[in-house]
């Protein structure tokens, strides 16, 4: 594949209106394909073969609202969870298969890796293969708020009250490791080398653990909750939302302990950053803002290109395709779009 | 900068086990009142109504890491309401039913502390349902029952058919010593007028303060281990900076004992009335429109809590006026 062009204006873009809160956004497969999960329960697939006119399919995935979405990793397609208690696999053509029905409970988070699907229902996490075969079920001390696999797909990390739990998914004897820190942890991210776990917290702060020695990391100073976390492809930086600039914590040379974060201005004064997404192929970070602006910035030069103008509709979701050639966004008001580079 | 959307009103339904919460909830959901509710309950199955927007909550209470020991919030509520708000347009009001033994403070504090809830919802009223027959016993054997009354904006005195008129009068007097502000509505099988418990926010504070502002202070009884209410008023305008410093110190020092603090205040140099409220140490306030034509612009402040020192609070409040 050709080298990523780096920071350039998009060669094409598309914008559409889906009409309900964009709750989640995932990208997967070899095609430039995205799935937008909406507050009205629908999931919309868009494949950007033509940057100006993506192929689109609407799927009535959930009766109620969708809550989470992730891309499958061994096959093409997506998996979504909803407040109707359903965990649904969606093919690229929009065909649905029910993987699990939690009935009265919500399927609040889902994560995928190496042919596995993990989904949380309250204090329980269920593990499936992509065919829908259940492989495991684990209980947690309190409701699971975030799920992620380490990059190799060996360990599953869940955030919950008073910390996060790391466990090996294929272990013969289950020996979960509790990473403890008092308070409510709302979401979780893991570094590309699998060595650092970071959670976002109720108190406008992040908390991190270096797994090798259990070293704690506290990252605070945000004026609002930092809900969107994205490690850059090399793991050098953790890009975060929650302030006016994009806040980038350094994870090299012993950081982030004792180091100031780098701030990258890519939005408008007065509008907090609400979503970040690190490019998987270049040192670029995309950002969305509470005023609806979307930008892409080069971390080294700190240069930013504005992709979407402010329209007062907060950006709620942002994702790159696996090639890093397409960036998609969704808003609270139900607007969506994509930029092809 | 966020898109401006009208805040969703939230009604909190609390009350001891068997007081009649579920009966009342079923009535709210089955009657025609023009609202489409999302309902957060602690136990499925008891509800007779088929409603898409009924959510099961787990009452996960945790302490905020903000240096305030009594600041507990309901993490599950913050999460669930946050998700419900993404289903915009499918409902226009929220009801939260708590378990019988729940302390209402974490529920109320969740709506004051969390950014998103604060911005996009408004706590309409805490409605406490009590059982006329068993309330005296409950007040003896459970601190929660007393707390639920103390936190109430509206009290439904249910099952009045099971006791005599004399007992009811005595019961209402007993409730008044705990919470002198909240209107008490008598009911049988939860047959309270829905207009008495829904859509109360607009002027409930003002109305209740006007109506009950001159209640007899129960603190005179010196039952300091029990929850009581005291009401203070001053005629001279308050100096805002002085009041903020004083109330801030009071809440910081006594917040553990102060369950609720409410007031309608006249700040010097400000035309509009200021509505103040706090749950333990967490305070909130906003202007609520001009004083009524020809009114005395009297500032009123009510404390509901344990171990209240009336002379000290009165002197403190008076020291915040321009005449002090």
XYZ file of C-alpha atoms in Angstrom:
665
model
C 0.000 0.000 0.000
C 1.137 3.527 -0.756
C 2.622 5.538 2.065
C 0.146 7.673 4.043
C 0.157 11.218 2.647
C 0.385 12.837 6.090
C -1.335 16.143 6.778
C -3.121 17.109 3.559
C -6.534 18.519 2.746
C -9.064 15.762 1.974
C -9.423 14.729 -1.667
C -13.155 14.291 -1.133
C -15.834 14.393 1.534
C -19.454 13.428 2.158
C -21.982 14.715 4.703
C -25.376 13.303 5.611
C -28.157 13.588 8.187
C -29.279 10.453 10.042
C -31.426 12.289 12.564
C -30.538 10.658 15.893
C -27.682 10.972 18.384
C -24.564 9.196 17.061
C -23.682 7.041 20.068
C -20.846 5.060 18.546
C -18.743 4.760 15.430
C -16.509 1.899 14.310
C -14.397 1.174 11.248
C -13.260 -2.185 9.990
C -12.500 -4.527 7.148
C -10.341 -3.941 4.094
C -12.813 -1.542 2.513
C -13.102 1.974 3.906
C -16.202 0.898 5.821
C -17.789 2.513 8.885
C -20.765 1.727 11.097
C -22.625 4.527 12.869
C -24.693 3.421 15.890
C -27.586 5.735 16.760
C -29.743 6.659 19.745
C -32.851 5.520 17.808
C -31.536 1.949 17.644
C -30.441 1.954 14.004
C -26.968 1.170 12.706
C -25.908 2.764 9.418
C -23.137 1.259 7.318
C -21.194 3.470 4.918
C -18.418 2.271 2.577
C -16.329 5.075 1.132
C -15.279 3.538 -2.200
C -16.405 6.814 -3.751
C -15.416 9.590 -1.289
C -18.322 11.780 -2.405
C -20.995 9.074 -2.490
C -20.456 6.203 -0.062
C -22.489 2.986 -0.380
C -24.947 3.087 2.490
C -27.117 0.532 4.275
C -29.512 1.155 7.171
C -29.999 -1.635 9.705
C -32.826 -1.681 12.282
C -30.521 -3.252 14.838
C -32.161 -2.369 18.167
C -35.616 -1.697 19.491
C -34.797 1.343 21.623
C -31.336 2.844 21.484
C -27.972 1.502 20.402
C -25.338 1.829 23.134
C -22.095 0.519 21.635
C -20.496 -0.766 18.449
C -17.234 -2.411 17.370
C -15.808 -3.839 14.154
C -15.215 -7.580 13.810
C -11.571 -8.511 13.453
C -11.406 -11.909 11.695
C -14.311 -11.343 9.347
C -15.943 -8.312 7.773
C -18.742 -6.722 9.730
C -19.696 -5.203 13.049
C -21.259 -6.028 16.394
C -23.583 -3.701 18.293
C -25.221 -3.672 21.728
C -28.401 -1.882 22.734
C -30.718 -1.004 25.582
C -33.073 -3.706 24.272
C -30.558 -6.175 25.741
C -29.491 -7.457 22.340
C -26.002 -8.107 21.057
C -26.245 -8.162 17.264
C -23.722 -9.142 14.588
C -24.106 -7.131 11.378
C -22.642 -8.232 8.036
C -21.279 -5.717 5.494
C -24.544 -6.157 3.560
C -26.569 -5.306 6.661
C -27.739 -8.834 7.552
C -28.259 -9.298 11.280
C -27.607 -12.232 13.594
C -28.559 -12.211 17.280
C -25.594 -13.292 19.405
C -27.135 -12.740 22.831
C -30.342 -11.486 24.446
C -29.917 -10.013 27.941
C -33.654 -9.214 28.005
C -34.249 -6.447 30.557
C -30.605 -5.460 30.897
C -28.565 -3.169 28.711
C -25.600 -4.281 26.600
C -23.508 -1.252 27.431
C -20.031 -1.876 26.082
C -18.479 -4.089 23.424
C -14.879 -4.717 22.349
C -13.340 -6.925 19.665
C -9.932 -8.415 18.937
C -8.418 -11.501 17.246
C -11.758 -13.021 16.342
C -13.237 -12.431 19.794
C -16.168 -10.311 20.960
C -16.499 -9.178 24.586
C -19.699 -7.464 25.718
C -20.779 -6.195 29.113
C -24.225 -6.548 30.645
C -24.231 -4.860 34.059
C -21.613 -6.561 36.206
C -21.160 -9.443 33.751
C -18.890 -9.723 30.728
C -19.618 -12.328 28.055
C -17.013 -13.558 25.587
C -18.003 -14.890 22.144
C -16.205 -15.929 18.991
C -17.347 -14.234 15.779
C -19.678 -17.131 14.954
C -21.546 -16.332 18.146
C -20.304 -19.268 20.203
C -20.039 -18.223 23.852
C -16.535 -18.853 25.211
C -16.648 -17.415 28.719
C -18.622 -15.406 31.264
C -17.049 -13.368 34.053
C -18.469 -11.429 36.978
C -17.099 -8.065 38.112
C -17.385 -6.245 41.454
C -19.579 -3.507 39.937
C -21.049 -2.434 36.600
C -18.549 -2.532 33.753
C -18.255 0.895 32.125
C -15.584 0.238 29.521
C -13.957 -2.733 27.785
C -10.866 -3.083 25.649
C -8.547 -5.876 24.552
C -4.801 -5.443 24.655
C -3.383 -5.109 21.122
C -2.570 -8.831 20.881
C -6.029 -9.841 22.000
C -4.650 -11.906 24.898
C -5.962 -9.831 27.777
C -9.300 -8.129 28.355
C -9.360 -4.949 30.420
C -12.585 -3.716 32.025
C -13.145 -0.446 33.886
C -15.613 -0.274 36.785
C -16.013 1.400 40.172
C -12.787 1.623 42.139
C -10.531 0.625 39.269
C -10.051 -1.750 36.374
C -9.578 -5.503 36.009
C -7.130 -7.203 33.658
C -7.638 -10.868 32.788
C -6.241 -13.342 30.271
C -9.071 -14.432 28.023
C -7.755 -17.957 27.344
C -6.330 -18.754 30.778
C -7.074 -22.262 32.067
C -7.402 -20.907 35.584
C -8.888 -17.449 35.746
C -6.701 -15.084 37.766
C -7.974 -11.549 37.247
C -5.707 -8.715 38.321
C -7.449 -5.786 39.979
C -5.958 -2.363 39.361
C -7.335 -0.385 42.264
C -8.084 3.312 42.456
C -11.039 4.708 44.369
C -13.800 6.369 42.399
C -15.902 5.903 39.296
C -13.987 4.911 36.156
C -15.990 5.585 33.006
C -13.946 4.148 30.172
C -10.630 2.461 29.458
C -7.783 2.501 26.930
C -4.602 0.445 26.642
C -1.290 1.477 25.078
C -0.174 -0.143 21.783
C 2.533 -2.155 23.601
C -0.027 -3.351 26.133
C 2.004 -1.926 29.004
C -0.201 0.902 30.223
C -3.898 1.012 31.137
C -5.625 4.396 31.375
C -9.173 5.105 32.567
C -11.269 8.251 32.391
C -12.890 9.249 35.651
C -15.996 10.999 36.962
C -13.772 13.722 38.467
C -12.463 15.353 35.250
C -9.247 13.351 35.430
C -7.565 10.256 34.026
C -5.954 7.498 36.017
C -3.288 5.173 34.688
C -1.361 2.070 35.742
C 1.967 0.828 34.381
C 1.343 -2.916 34.400
C 4.959 -4.042 34.861
C 5.262 -2.510 38.335
C 1.767 -1.255 39.172
C 2.958 2.365 39.142
C -0.003 4.776 39.348
C -0.360 7.752 37.007
C -2.675 10.659 37.700
C -3.522 13.008 34.884
C -5.731 15.891 35.966
C -6.497 19.536 35.250
C -9.349 19.054 32.780
C -12.205 21.572 32.875
C -14.707 18.826 31.934
C -14.831 15.021 31.770
C -12.267 13.487 29.465
C -14.269 10.714 27.796
C -12.351 10.138 24.576
C -8.865 8.603 24.826
C -6.685 7.549 21.894
C -3.063 6.392 21.994
C -1.043 7.360 18.923
C 0.092 4.416 16.758
C 3.566 4.251 18.322
C 2.271 4.774 21.858
C 4.321 7.929 22.241
C 1.283 10.062 23.058
C -2.159 9.658 24.573
C -4.546 12.097 22.905
C -7.490 13.115 25.092
C -10.678 15.183 24.987
C -12.146 17.317 27.781
C -10.348 20.651 27.339
C -10.300 23.387 24.676
C -7.067 22.137 23.116
C -6.343 18.472 22.399
C -4.395 17.352 25.480
C -1.529 14.982 24.614
C 0.191 13.144 27.470
C 3.756 11.960 26.732
C 4.376 8.243 27.328
C 8.091 8.199 26.571
C 11.090 8.868 28.789
C 9.324 7.893 32.005
C 6.233 10.014 31.258
C 3.594 11.047 31.883
C 4.652 11.225 35.551
C 6.174 14.587 36.342
C 5.629 15.888 32.819
C 3.316 18.521 31.452
C 1.017 17.468 28.633
C 1.341 19.031 25.207
C -1.620 21.120 24.141
C -2.605 21.261 20.500
C -5.052 23.940 19.418
C -7.305 22.689 16.659
C -10.734 24.093 17.583
C -12.392 27.411 18.288
C -12.075 29.410 21.523
C -14.733 28.412 24.056
C -15.490 24.986 22.567
C -14.221 21.905 24.385
C -12.783 18.969 22.514
C -15.325 16.116 22.694
C -13.686 13.380 20.599
C -10.186 12.403 19.513
C -8.914 9.726 17.132
C -5.271 8.944 16.421
C -4.452 7.953 12.858
C -3.321 4.311 12.618
C -0.814 5.004 9.815
C 0.638 8.474 10.492
C 1.363 10.787 13.420
C -1.892 12.659 12.968
C -4.688 13.190 15.443
C -8.252 14.040 14.489
C -10.413 16.009 16.891
C -14.079 16.918 17.193
C -15.488 19.732 19.296
C -18.564 20.787 21.238
C -19.336 23.417 18.590
C -19.340 20.855 15.780
C -15.877 21.631 14.395
C -13.687 18.749 13.166
C -9.937 19.090 12.541
C -6.948 16.960 11.778
C -3.544 17.948 13.158
C 0.068 16.900 12.791
C 1.442 16.218 16.264
C 5.082 17.110 15.423
C 4.480 20.393 13.624
C 1.275 21.231 15.571
C -0.260 22.317 12.292
C -4.013 21.708 11.983
C -6.432 21.610 9.056
C -10.088 22.401 9.682
C -12.335 19.798 8.065
C -15.785 20.765 9.339
C -16.977 24.224 10.370
C -18.739 24.986 13.641
C -22.521 24.558 13.530
C -23.249 24.212 17.298
C -23.943 20.474 16.977
C -21.427 18.703 19.261
C -19.256 15.969 17.749
C -20.067 12.732 19.603
C -18.038 10.170 17.630
C -14.911 10.139 15.504
C -12.959 7.259 13.880
C -10.316 6.524 11.262
C -10.507 3.546 8.917
C -7.764 0.925 9.535
C -5.755 2.327 6.596
C -5.915 5.830 8.047
C -7.231 7.080 4.677
C -10.786 7.912 5.750
C -11.996 9.836 8.797
C -15.675 9.652 9.801
C -17.603 11.677 12.374
C -21.027 11.750 13.973
C -22.827 14.411 16.022
C -25.311 14.589 18.884
C -27.884 15.986 16.474
C -27.532 13.066 14.066
C -25.269 14.507 11.375
C -22.560 12.214 9.962
C -19.852 12.432 7.357
C -16.509 11.260 6.079
C -13.306 12.740 4.672
C -11.070 10.783 2.301
C -7.330 11.475 2.194
C -21.493 26.146 23.487
C -23.514 22.953 23.607
C -26.736 22.980 21.644
C -29.396 24.390 23.941
C -32.058 21.809 24.705
C -34.738 22.211 27.344
C -33.651 20.337 30.484
C -35.553 17.098 31.114
C -37.441 17.139 34.452
C -36.609 14.319 36.856
C -38.956 13.146 39.614
C -37.410 11.012 42.358
C -39.821 8.609 44.031
C -38.683 7.433 47.426
C -40.272 5.782 50.451
C -39.921 2.853 52.775
C -40.669 -0.699 51.676
C -44.416 -1.229 51.478
C -45.288 2.483 51.615
C -46.924 2.324 48.187
C -44.270 3.597 45.770
C -44.975 1.007 43.086
C -48.732 1.605 43.231
C -48.126 5.316 42.771
C -45.651 4.695 39.970
C -48.131 2.478 38.157
C -50.712 5.230 38.454
C -48.338 7.839 37.071
C -47.564 5.596 34.105
C -51.144 4.669 33.334
C -52.804 8.061 33.659
C -53.050 10.631 30.937
C -50.894 13.569 31.941
C -49.289 14.471 28.637
C -45.852 13.153 29.605
C -43.842 10.318 28.084
C -41.724 9.009 30.934
C -38.503 7.085 31.035
C -38.513 5.156 34.319
C -35.483 3.995 36.286
C -36.472 1.319 38.811
C -34.570 -0.874 41.202
C -36.684 -3.964 40.680
C -38.277 -5.198 37.505
C -41.453 -7.180 37.428
C -43.430 -5.195 39.974
C -44.476 -2.753 37.314
C -47.745 -3.666 35.700
C -47.203 -1.321 32.802
C -45.571 -2.293 29.561
C -43.182 0.541 28.923
C -40.208 0.437 26.551
C -38.369 2.949 28.627
C -38.137 1.115 31.926
C -34.552 0.660 33.023
C -33.261 -1.514 35.827
C -30.676 0.231 38.041
C -28.334 -1.263 40.574
C -27.996 1.632 43.061
C -24.230 1.836 42.861
C -23.272 4.572 45.294
C -19.718 5.845 45.419
C -17.823 8.715 46.995
C -16.532 11.539 44.835
C -12.798 12.182 45.098
C -13.390 15.853 45.705
C -12.373 16.056 49.315
C -15.962 16.086 50.525
C -16.677 13.047 52.665
C -20.451 13.256 52.440
C -20.485 13.720 48.670
C -21.708 10.395 47.416
C -23.339 9.958 44.023
C -25.209 7.221 42.191
C -22.832 6.134 39.437
C -25.502 3.981 37.816
C -27.885 6.944 37.572
C -25.279 9.162 35.962
C -24.545 6.427 33.422
C -28.157 5.487 32.700
C -29.486 9.045 32.453
C -26.494 9.902 30.247
C -27.477 7.103 27.861
C -31.187 7.912 28.000
C -30.454 11.489 26.979
C -29.118 10.102 23.685
C -32.611 8.803 22.936
C -33.779 12.363 22.652
C -37.363 12.765 21.543
C -38.533 9.378 22.831
C -39.467 10.724 26.284
C -39.847 14.125 27.940
C -39.499 13.352 31.652
C -37.699 10.867 33.893
C -38.850 9.109 37.071
C -36.292 7.522 39.383
C -37.615 5.009 41.904
C -35.241 4.250 44.768
C -35.164 1.153 46.971
C -36.957 1.389 50.306
C -33.810 1.671 52.366
C -32.113 4.160 50.061
C -30.698 7.417 51.314
C -31.921 10.081 48.854
C -28.763 12.195 49.205
C -26.678 10.380 46.554
C -29.566 10.641 44.076
C -29.994 14.373 44.641
C -26.225 14.942 44.648
C -25.831 13.104 41.335
C -27.993 15.744 39.681
C -26.004 18.575 41.286
C -22.483 17.219 40.815
C -22.412 15.635 37.364
C -21.830 18.111 34.532
C -24.102 16.470 31.992
C -26.978 15.854 34.401
C -26.691 19.391 35.685
C -26.787 20.810 32.179
C -29.406 18.624 30.593
C -31.789 17.644 33.372
C -33.509 19.425 36.214
C -34.418 17.776 39.503
C -38.150 18.479 39.542
C -39.012 17.071 42.960
C -38.155 14.371 45.462
C -41.484 12.728 46.275
C -41.513 10.654 49.465
C -44.331 8.174 50.003
C -45.000 7.182 53.617
C -47.414 4.663 55.059
C -49.702 6.278 57.669
C -50.080 3.028 59.571
C -46.422 2.136 59.921
C -44.651 5.487 59.828
C -44.330 5.906 63.632
C -42.608 2.520 63.881
C -40.381 3.223 60.867
C -39.256 6.510 62.383
C -38.215 4.643 65.523
C -36.322 1.826 63.871
C -34.776 3.340 60.744
C -32.707 6.432 60.095
C -33.521 6.076 56.380
C -37.226 6.787 56.923
C -36.371 10.055 58.654
C -33.864 10.927 55.923
C -36.415 10.253 53.197
C -38.848 12.667 54.855
C -36.129 15.264 55.363
C -35.196 15.176 51.681
C -38.750 15.371 50.389
C -40.040 18.250 48.295
C -43.458 16.607 48.362
C -44.753 14.066 50.897
C -47.523 11.600 50.067
C -49.103 10.349 53.292
C -50.529 7.093 51.982
C -52.933 4.494 53.419
C -54.810 7.130 55.425
C -57.816 4.766 55.534
C -55.937 2.559 57.984
C -55.737 5.164 60.772
C -58.033 7.643 62.536
C -58.255 11.358 61.879
C -56.583 12.067 65.242
C -53.714 9.785 64.381
C -53.349 11.513 61.009
C -53.213 14.938 62.608
C -50.560 13.749 65.059
C -48.644 12.125 62.207
C -48.646 15.296 60.155
C -47.360 17.250 63.136
C -44.598 14.680 63.580
C -43.660 14.961 59.875
C -43.657 18.757 60.190
C -40.996 18.632 62.903
C -38.720 16.797 60.480
C -39.596 18.622 57.298
C -41.508 21.835 57.760
C -41.414 22.768 54.084
C -42.731 19.954 51.954
C -46.472 19.941 51.314
C -48.156 16.797 52.693
C -50.805 15.148 50.502
C -53.084 12.554 52.080
C -53.792 9.548 49.883
C -55.267 6.042 49.765
C -53.708 3.559 47.334
C -51.616 6.412 45.970
C -54.652 8.428 44.768
C -52.881 11.762 44.996
C -53.530 14.287 42.226
C -50.650 13.947 39.756
C -50.481 17.730 39.509
C -49.387 17.655 43.176
C -46.317 15.560 42.444
C -45.317 16.314 38.834
C -44.060 19.534 37.217
C -43.277 21.132 40.573
C -39.956 22.751 39.768
C -41.058 26.040 38.285
C -42.057 27.608 41.569
C -42.180 24.892 44.185
C -39.360 26.360 46.217
C -40.853 29.809 46.155
C -44.369 28.594 46.840
C -43.429 26.321 49.696
C -41.299 29.011 51.250
C -44.148 31.479 50.990
C -46.709 29.081 52.310
C -44.715 27.482 55.069
C -42.175 30.179 55.758
C -43.690 31.017 59.117
C -43.825 27.516 60.510
C -43.074 26.951 64.130
C -39.468 26.053 64.509
C -39.169 22.503 65.703
C -35.580 23.069 66.747
C -36.978 24.633 69.890
C -37.770 21.093 70.991
C -34.070 20.309 71.242
C -34.315 16.779 69.835
C -30.938 17.333 68.287
C -30.293 13.716 67.350
C -33.385 13.874 65.162
C -33.836 15.740 61.930
C -35.513 19.119 62.309
C -36.197 22.192 60.188
C -35.498 25.811 60.975
C -36.499 28.843 58.973
C -34.804 32.248 58.967
C -35.756 35.495 57.301
C -34.217 38.940 56.932
C -35.777 42.092 55.505
C -32.646 44.023 54.532
C -30.951 43.045 51.246
C -28.049 40.589 51.463
C -24.532 41.346 50.303
C -23.843 38.524 47.906
C -20.137 38.076 48.653
C -20.813 38.012 52.402
C -23.617 35.475 52.045
C -21.536 33.233 49.796
C -18.617 33.277 52.223
C -20.876 32.567 55.194
C -22.975 29.783 53.635
C -19.854 28.248 52.126
C -18.288 28.000 55.580
C -21.509 26.660 57.150
C -21.858 23.954 54.484
C -18.187 23.019 54.766
C -18.322 22.765 58.580
C -21.807 21.326 59.072
C -22.560 19.771 55.677
C -22.625 16.294 57.164
C -25.533 17.278 59.426
C -27.276 19.586 56.972
C -29.426 17.396 54.762
C -31.004 20.180 52.758
C -30.745 23.951 52.654
C -33.096 26.052 50.566
C -33.635 29.750 50.197
C -35.083 32.606 48.195
C -32.683 35.508 48.482
C -32.637 39.221 47.779
C -29.096 40.290 46.876
C -28.284 43.976 46.932
C -28.086 45.409 43.422
C -29.829 42.447 41.772
C -33.436 42.808 40.555
C -34.204 39.125 40.367
C -34.815 36.672 43.179
C -32.047 34.181 43.743
C -33.044 30.576 44.502
C -30.419 28.772 46.564
C -30.328 25.101 47.422
C -27.856 22.607 48.805
C -27.725 18.895 49.526
C -25.194 18.364 52.293
C -22.134 20.327 51.068
C -23.114 20.584 47.419
C -24.745 23.921 46.640
C -26.497 25.226 43.573
C -28.314 28.421 42.756
C -29.874 30.525 40.048
C -31.934 33.643 39.453
C -35.620 32.834 39.122
C -37.216 35.999 37.899
C -38.301 39.294 39.450
C -39.960 39.784 42.821
C -43.743 40.000 42.641
C -45.143 43.509 42.368
C -45.350 45.130 45.807
C -43.721 42.239 47.685
C -41.441 42.835 50.644
C -38.316 41.322 49.048
C -37.701 39.345 52.210
C -34.880 36.785 52.047
C -35.777 33.391 53.498
C -33.519 30.473 54.265
C -34.512 27.043 55.541
C -32.208 24.400 57.001
C -33.263 20.764 57.383
C -30.811 18.699 59.381
C -29.480 17.382 62.669
C -27.962 19.348 65.527
C -28.953 22.745 64.158
C -27.935 25.749 66.234
C -30.643 28.283 65.513
C -29.171 31.357 67.285
C -25.824 30.838 65.588
C -27.380 30.375 62.136
C -29.671 33.366 62.643
C -26.788 35.651 63.685
C -24.754 34.438 60.737
C -27.571 35.050 58.246
C -28.238 38.519 59.672
C -24.550 39.407 59.460
C -24.762 39.059 55.658
C -27.199 41.969 55.215
C -26.367 45.535 54.290
C -27.474 46.637 57.772
C -25.020 44.412 59.604
